[in-house]
CSV table of C-alpha atoms in Angstrom, one decimal:
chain,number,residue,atom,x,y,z
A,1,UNK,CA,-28.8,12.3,-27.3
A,2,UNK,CA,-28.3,11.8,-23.7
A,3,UNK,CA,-26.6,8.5,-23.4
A,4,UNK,CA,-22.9,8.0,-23.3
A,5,UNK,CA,-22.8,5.2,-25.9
A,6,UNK,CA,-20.7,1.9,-26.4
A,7,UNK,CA,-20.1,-1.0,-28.7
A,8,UNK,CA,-21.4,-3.6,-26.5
A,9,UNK,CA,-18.6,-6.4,-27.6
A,10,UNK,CA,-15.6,-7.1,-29.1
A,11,UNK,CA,-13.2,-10.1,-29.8
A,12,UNK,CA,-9.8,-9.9,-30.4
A,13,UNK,CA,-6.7,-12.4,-30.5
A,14,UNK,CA,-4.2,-12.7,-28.0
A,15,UNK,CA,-1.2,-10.0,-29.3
A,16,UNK,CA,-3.3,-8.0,-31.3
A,17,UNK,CA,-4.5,-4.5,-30.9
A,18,UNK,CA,-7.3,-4.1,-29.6
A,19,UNK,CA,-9.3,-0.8,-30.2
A,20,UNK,CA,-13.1,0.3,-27.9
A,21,UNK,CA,-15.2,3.2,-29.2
A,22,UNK,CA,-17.3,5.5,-27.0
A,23,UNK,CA,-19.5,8.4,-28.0
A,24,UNK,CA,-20.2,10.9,-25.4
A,25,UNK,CA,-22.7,14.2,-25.4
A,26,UNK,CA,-21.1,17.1,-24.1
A,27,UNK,CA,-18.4,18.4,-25.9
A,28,UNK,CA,-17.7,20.8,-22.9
A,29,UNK,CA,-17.0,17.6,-20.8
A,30,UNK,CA,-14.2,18.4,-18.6
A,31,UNK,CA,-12.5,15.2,-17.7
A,32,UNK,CA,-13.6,11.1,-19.5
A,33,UNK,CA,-12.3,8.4,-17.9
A,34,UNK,CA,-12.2,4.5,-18.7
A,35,UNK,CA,-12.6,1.7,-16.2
A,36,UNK,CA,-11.9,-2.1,-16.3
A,37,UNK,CA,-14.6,-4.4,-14.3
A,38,UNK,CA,-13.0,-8.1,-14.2
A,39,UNK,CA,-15.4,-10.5,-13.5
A,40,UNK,CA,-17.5,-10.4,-10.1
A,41,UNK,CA,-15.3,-7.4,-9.4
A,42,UNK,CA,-16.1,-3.7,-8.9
A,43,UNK,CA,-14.7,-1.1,-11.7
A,44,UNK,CA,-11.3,-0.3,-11.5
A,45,UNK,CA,-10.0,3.1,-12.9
A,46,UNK,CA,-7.8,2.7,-15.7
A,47,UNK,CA,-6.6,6.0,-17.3
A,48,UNK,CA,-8.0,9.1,-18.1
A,49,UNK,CA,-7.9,12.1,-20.4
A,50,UNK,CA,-8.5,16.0,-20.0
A,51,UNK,CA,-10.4,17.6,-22.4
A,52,UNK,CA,-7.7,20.1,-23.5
A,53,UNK,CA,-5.6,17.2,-24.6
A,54,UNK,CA,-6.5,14.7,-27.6
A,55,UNK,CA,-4.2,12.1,-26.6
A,56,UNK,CA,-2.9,10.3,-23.7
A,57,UNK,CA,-0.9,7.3,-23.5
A,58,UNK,CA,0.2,5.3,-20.3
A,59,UNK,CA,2.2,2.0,-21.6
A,60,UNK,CA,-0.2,-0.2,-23.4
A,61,UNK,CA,-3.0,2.2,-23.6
A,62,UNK,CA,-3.6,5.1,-25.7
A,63,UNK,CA,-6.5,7.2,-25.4
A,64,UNK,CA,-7.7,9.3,-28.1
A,65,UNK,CA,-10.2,12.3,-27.8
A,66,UNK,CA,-11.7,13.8,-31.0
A,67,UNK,CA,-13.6,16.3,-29.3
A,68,UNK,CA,-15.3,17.7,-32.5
A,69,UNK,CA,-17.0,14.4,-33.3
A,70,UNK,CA,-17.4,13.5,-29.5
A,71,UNK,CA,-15.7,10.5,-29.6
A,72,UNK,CA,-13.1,8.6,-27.4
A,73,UNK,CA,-11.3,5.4,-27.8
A,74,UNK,CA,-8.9,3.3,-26.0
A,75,UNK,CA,-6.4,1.5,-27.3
A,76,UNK,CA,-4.5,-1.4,-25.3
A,77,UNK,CA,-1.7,-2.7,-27.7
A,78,UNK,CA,-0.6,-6.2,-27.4
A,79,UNK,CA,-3.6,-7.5,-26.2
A,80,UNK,CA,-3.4,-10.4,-23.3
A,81,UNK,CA,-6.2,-13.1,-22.2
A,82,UNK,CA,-5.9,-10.8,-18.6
A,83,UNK,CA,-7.4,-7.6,-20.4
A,84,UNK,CA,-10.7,-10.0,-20.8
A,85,UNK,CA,-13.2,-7.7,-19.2
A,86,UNK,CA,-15.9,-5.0,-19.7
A,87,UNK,CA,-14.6,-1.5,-20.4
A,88,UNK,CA,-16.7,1.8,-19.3
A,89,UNK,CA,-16.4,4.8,-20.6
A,90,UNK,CA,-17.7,8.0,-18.7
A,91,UNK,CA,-17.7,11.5,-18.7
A,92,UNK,CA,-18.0,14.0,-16.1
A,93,UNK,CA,-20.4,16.9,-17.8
A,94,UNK,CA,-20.3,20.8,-16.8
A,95,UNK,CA,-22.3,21.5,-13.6
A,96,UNK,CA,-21.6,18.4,-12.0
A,97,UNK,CA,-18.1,19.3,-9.8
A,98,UNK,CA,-20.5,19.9,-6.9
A,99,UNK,CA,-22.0,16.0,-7.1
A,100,UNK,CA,-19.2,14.4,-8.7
A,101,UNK,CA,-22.2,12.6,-10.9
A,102,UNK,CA,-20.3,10.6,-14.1
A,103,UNK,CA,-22.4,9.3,-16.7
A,104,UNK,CA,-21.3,6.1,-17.8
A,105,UNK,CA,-21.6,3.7,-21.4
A,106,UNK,CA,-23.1,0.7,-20.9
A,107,UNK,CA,-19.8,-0.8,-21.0
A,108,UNK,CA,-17.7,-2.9,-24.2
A,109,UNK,CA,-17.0,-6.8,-23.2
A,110,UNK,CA,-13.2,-7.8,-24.3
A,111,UNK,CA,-13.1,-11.2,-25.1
A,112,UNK,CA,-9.5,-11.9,-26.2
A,113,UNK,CA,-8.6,-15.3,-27.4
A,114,UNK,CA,-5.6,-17.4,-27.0
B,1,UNK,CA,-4.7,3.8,-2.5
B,2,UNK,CA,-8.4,4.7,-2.3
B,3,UNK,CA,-9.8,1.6,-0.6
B,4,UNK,CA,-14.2,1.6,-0.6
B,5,UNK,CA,-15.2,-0.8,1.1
B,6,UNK,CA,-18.6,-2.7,1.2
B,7,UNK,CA,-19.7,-5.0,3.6
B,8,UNK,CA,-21.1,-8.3,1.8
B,9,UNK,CA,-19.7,-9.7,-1.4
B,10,UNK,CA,-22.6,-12.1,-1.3
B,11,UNK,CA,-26.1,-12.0,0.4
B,12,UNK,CA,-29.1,-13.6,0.1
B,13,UNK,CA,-32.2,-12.7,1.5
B,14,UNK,CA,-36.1,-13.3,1.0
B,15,UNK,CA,-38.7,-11.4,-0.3
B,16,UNK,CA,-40.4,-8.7,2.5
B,17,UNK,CA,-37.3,-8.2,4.1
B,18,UNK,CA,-35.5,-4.6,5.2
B,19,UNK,CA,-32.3,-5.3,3.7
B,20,UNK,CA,-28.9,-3.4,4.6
B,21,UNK,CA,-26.1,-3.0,2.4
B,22,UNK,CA,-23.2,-1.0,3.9
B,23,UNK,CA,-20.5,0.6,2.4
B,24,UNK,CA,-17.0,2.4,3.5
B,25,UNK,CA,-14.5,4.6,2.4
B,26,UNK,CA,-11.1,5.6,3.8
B,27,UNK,CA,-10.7,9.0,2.0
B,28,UNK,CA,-12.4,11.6,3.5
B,29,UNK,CA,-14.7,11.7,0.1
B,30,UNK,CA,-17.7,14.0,0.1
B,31,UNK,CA,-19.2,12.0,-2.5
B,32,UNK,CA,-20.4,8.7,-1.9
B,33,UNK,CA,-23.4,6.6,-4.7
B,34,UNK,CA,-25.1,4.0,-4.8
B,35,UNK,CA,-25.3,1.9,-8.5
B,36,UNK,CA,-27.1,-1.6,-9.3
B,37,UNK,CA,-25.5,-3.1,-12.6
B,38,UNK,CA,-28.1,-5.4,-14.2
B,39,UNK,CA,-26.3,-7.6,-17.9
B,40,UNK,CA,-27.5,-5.0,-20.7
B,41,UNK,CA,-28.4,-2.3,-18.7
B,42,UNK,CA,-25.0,-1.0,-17.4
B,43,UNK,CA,-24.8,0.7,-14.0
B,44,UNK,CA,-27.8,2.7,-13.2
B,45,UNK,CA,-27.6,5.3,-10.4
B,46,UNK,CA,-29.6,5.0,-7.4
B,47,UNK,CA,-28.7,7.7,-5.1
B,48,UNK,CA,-25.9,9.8,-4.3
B,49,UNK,CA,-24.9,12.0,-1.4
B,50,UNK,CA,-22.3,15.0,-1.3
B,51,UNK,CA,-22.5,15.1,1.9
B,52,UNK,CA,-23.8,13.8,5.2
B,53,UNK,CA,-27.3,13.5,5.9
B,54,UNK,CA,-27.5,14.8,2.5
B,55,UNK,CA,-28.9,12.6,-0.6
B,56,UNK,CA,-30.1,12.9,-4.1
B,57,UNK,CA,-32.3,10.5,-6.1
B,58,UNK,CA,-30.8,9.3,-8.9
B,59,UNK,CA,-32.5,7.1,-12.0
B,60,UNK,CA,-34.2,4.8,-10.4
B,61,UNK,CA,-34.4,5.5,-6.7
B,62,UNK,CA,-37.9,3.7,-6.3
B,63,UNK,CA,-37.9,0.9,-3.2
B,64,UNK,CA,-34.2,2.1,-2.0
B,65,UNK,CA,-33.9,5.0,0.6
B,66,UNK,CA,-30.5,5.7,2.0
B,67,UNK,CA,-28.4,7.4,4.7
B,68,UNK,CA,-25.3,8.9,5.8
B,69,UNK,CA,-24.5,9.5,9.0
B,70,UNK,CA,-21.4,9.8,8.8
B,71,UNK,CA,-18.9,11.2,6.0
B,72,UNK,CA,-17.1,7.7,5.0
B,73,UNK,CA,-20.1,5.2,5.8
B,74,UNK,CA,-22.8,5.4,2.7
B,75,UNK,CA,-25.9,2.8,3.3
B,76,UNK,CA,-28.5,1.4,0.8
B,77,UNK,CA,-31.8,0.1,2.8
B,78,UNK,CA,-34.6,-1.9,0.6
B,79,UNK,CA,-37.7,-1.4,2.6
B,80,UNK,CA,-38.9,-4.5,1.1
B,81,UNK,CA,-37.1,-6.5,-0.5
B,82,UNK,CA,-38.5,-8.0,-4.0
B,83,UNK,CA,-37.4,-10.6,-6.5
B,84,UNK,CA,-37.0,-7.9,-9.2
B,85,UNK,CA,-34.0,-6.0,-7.2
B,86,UNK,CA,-31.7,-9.5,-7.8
B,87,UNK,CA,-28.7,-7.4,-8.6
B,88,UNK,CA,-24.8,-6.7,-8.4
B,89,UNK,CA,-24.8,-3.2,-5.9
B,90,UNK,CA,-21.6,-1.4,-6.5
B,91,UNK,CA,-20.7,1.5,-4.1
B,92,UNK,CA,-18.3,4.2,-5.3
B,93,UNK,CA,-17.0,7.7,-3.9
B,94,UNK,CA,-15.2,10.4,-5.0
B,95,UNK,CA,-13.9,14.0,-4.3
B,96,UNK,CA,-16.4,16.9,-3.8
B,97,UNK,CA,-16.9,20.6,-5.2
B,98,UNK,CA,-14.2,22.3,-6.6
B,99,UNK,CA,-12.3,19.3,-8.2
B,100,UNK,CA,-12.9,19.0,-11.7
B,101,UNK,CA,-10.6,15.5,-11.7
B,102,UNK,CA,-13.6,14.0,-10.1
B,103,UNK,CA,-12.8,9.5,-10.6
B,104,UNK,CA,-14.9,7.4,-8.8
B,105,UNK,CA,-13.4,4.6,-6.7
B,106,UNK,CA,-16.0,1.5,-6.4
B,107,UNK,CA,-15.9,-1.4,-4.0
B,108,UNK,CA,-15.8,-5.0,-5.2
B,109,UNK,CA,-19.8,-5.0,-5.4
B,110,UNK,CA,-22.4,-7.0,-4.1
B,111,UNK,CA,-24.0,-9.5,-5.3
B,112,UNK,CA,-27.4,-9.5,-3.9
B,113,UNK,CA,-30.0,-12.3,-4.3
B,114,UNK,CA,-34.1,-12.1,-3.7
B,115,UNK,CA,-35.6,-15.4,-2.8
């Protein structure tokens, strides 16, 4: 399909792992990112990974690219009530270095409890 | 830091009116866009522009027109304005052609309100 898809929520408890799933389309996808949106805010970029690569991690986040199934997660380990927020997933597809255009998920809501 | 900047965190505004929403950047970014962000239907592209006086429709461009006059200021302009384009506007720019690292940096949004 077209869409970039997302779990739409997921509730974890304060200290565990918490693990959000994203499905993308183009398996030629040069670069996906993930972004944080806190409430009333705009989306902040959190990390990213290159396609060559099938893991990245940057302290409490891992990212891991299976590019034969098209899928991407991010892991943030010990999960705190501040990582409440809705993750994005997006990809940046061939064609599109001369618009920039990213195609986002429709974003996973975090709800981590104390 | 990339710092995008848009002019309102709140407005409010009544039904008929030509509404402006402004937004900024400070990074010489070619590409600026324009996204309302509605609960279930993620962000949904408006328009985009990779460069001045240059614009693209994007998904749902109908009742919006834009404008860029100048490389870091990126405006959104309802014609007239209508209850059903209640939304959070988020502005974002990036780099242009021949970067294939390509993030978009957003502004804190807008949260604009139709009476």
């Amino acid at each position: 399909g077209e869409d970039v898809e997302q779990s739409l929520f997921l509730s974890v408890r304060e200290g565990d792992s918490s693990v959000i799933n994203c499905t993308y389309t183009d398996s030629s996808s040069t670069y996906l990112y993930w972004y944080k949106q806190e409430p009333g805010a705009g989306l902040q970029l959190l990390t990213y990974i290159f396609s060559n690569m099938d893991m990245k991690q940057d302290q409490r986040l891992t990212v891991l690219l299976n590019k034969k199934d098209k899928h991407l997660s991010l892991r943030i380990a010990d999960t705190q009530t501040g990582d409440s927020a809705i993750y994005f997933c997006a990809e940046s597809r061939p064609g599109s270095s001369n618009t920039g255009k990213l195609i986002f998920g429709q974003g996973t809501t975090l709800q981590v409890k104390p | 830091d990339v710092k995008v900047t848009q002019s309102s965190r709140y407005l409010v505004k009544r039904t008929g009116e030509k509404v402006f929403l402004e937004c900024v950047q400070d990074m010489d970014h070619e590409n600026m866009f324009w996204y309302r962000q509605d609960p279930g239907l993620g962000l949904r592209l408006i328009y985009f522009s990779y460069d001045v006086k240059m614009k693209e429709k994007g998904d749902i461009p109908e009742g919006y027109s834009v404008s860029r006059e100048k490389k870091e200021r990126f405006s959104l302009i309802l014609e007239s304005a209508s209850t059903n384009q209640t939304s959070m506007y988020l502005c974002a720019s990036s780099f242009g052609t021949g970067f294939s690292y390509q993030p978009q940096h957003f502004g804190d949004g807008t949260r604009l309100s139709i009476l």
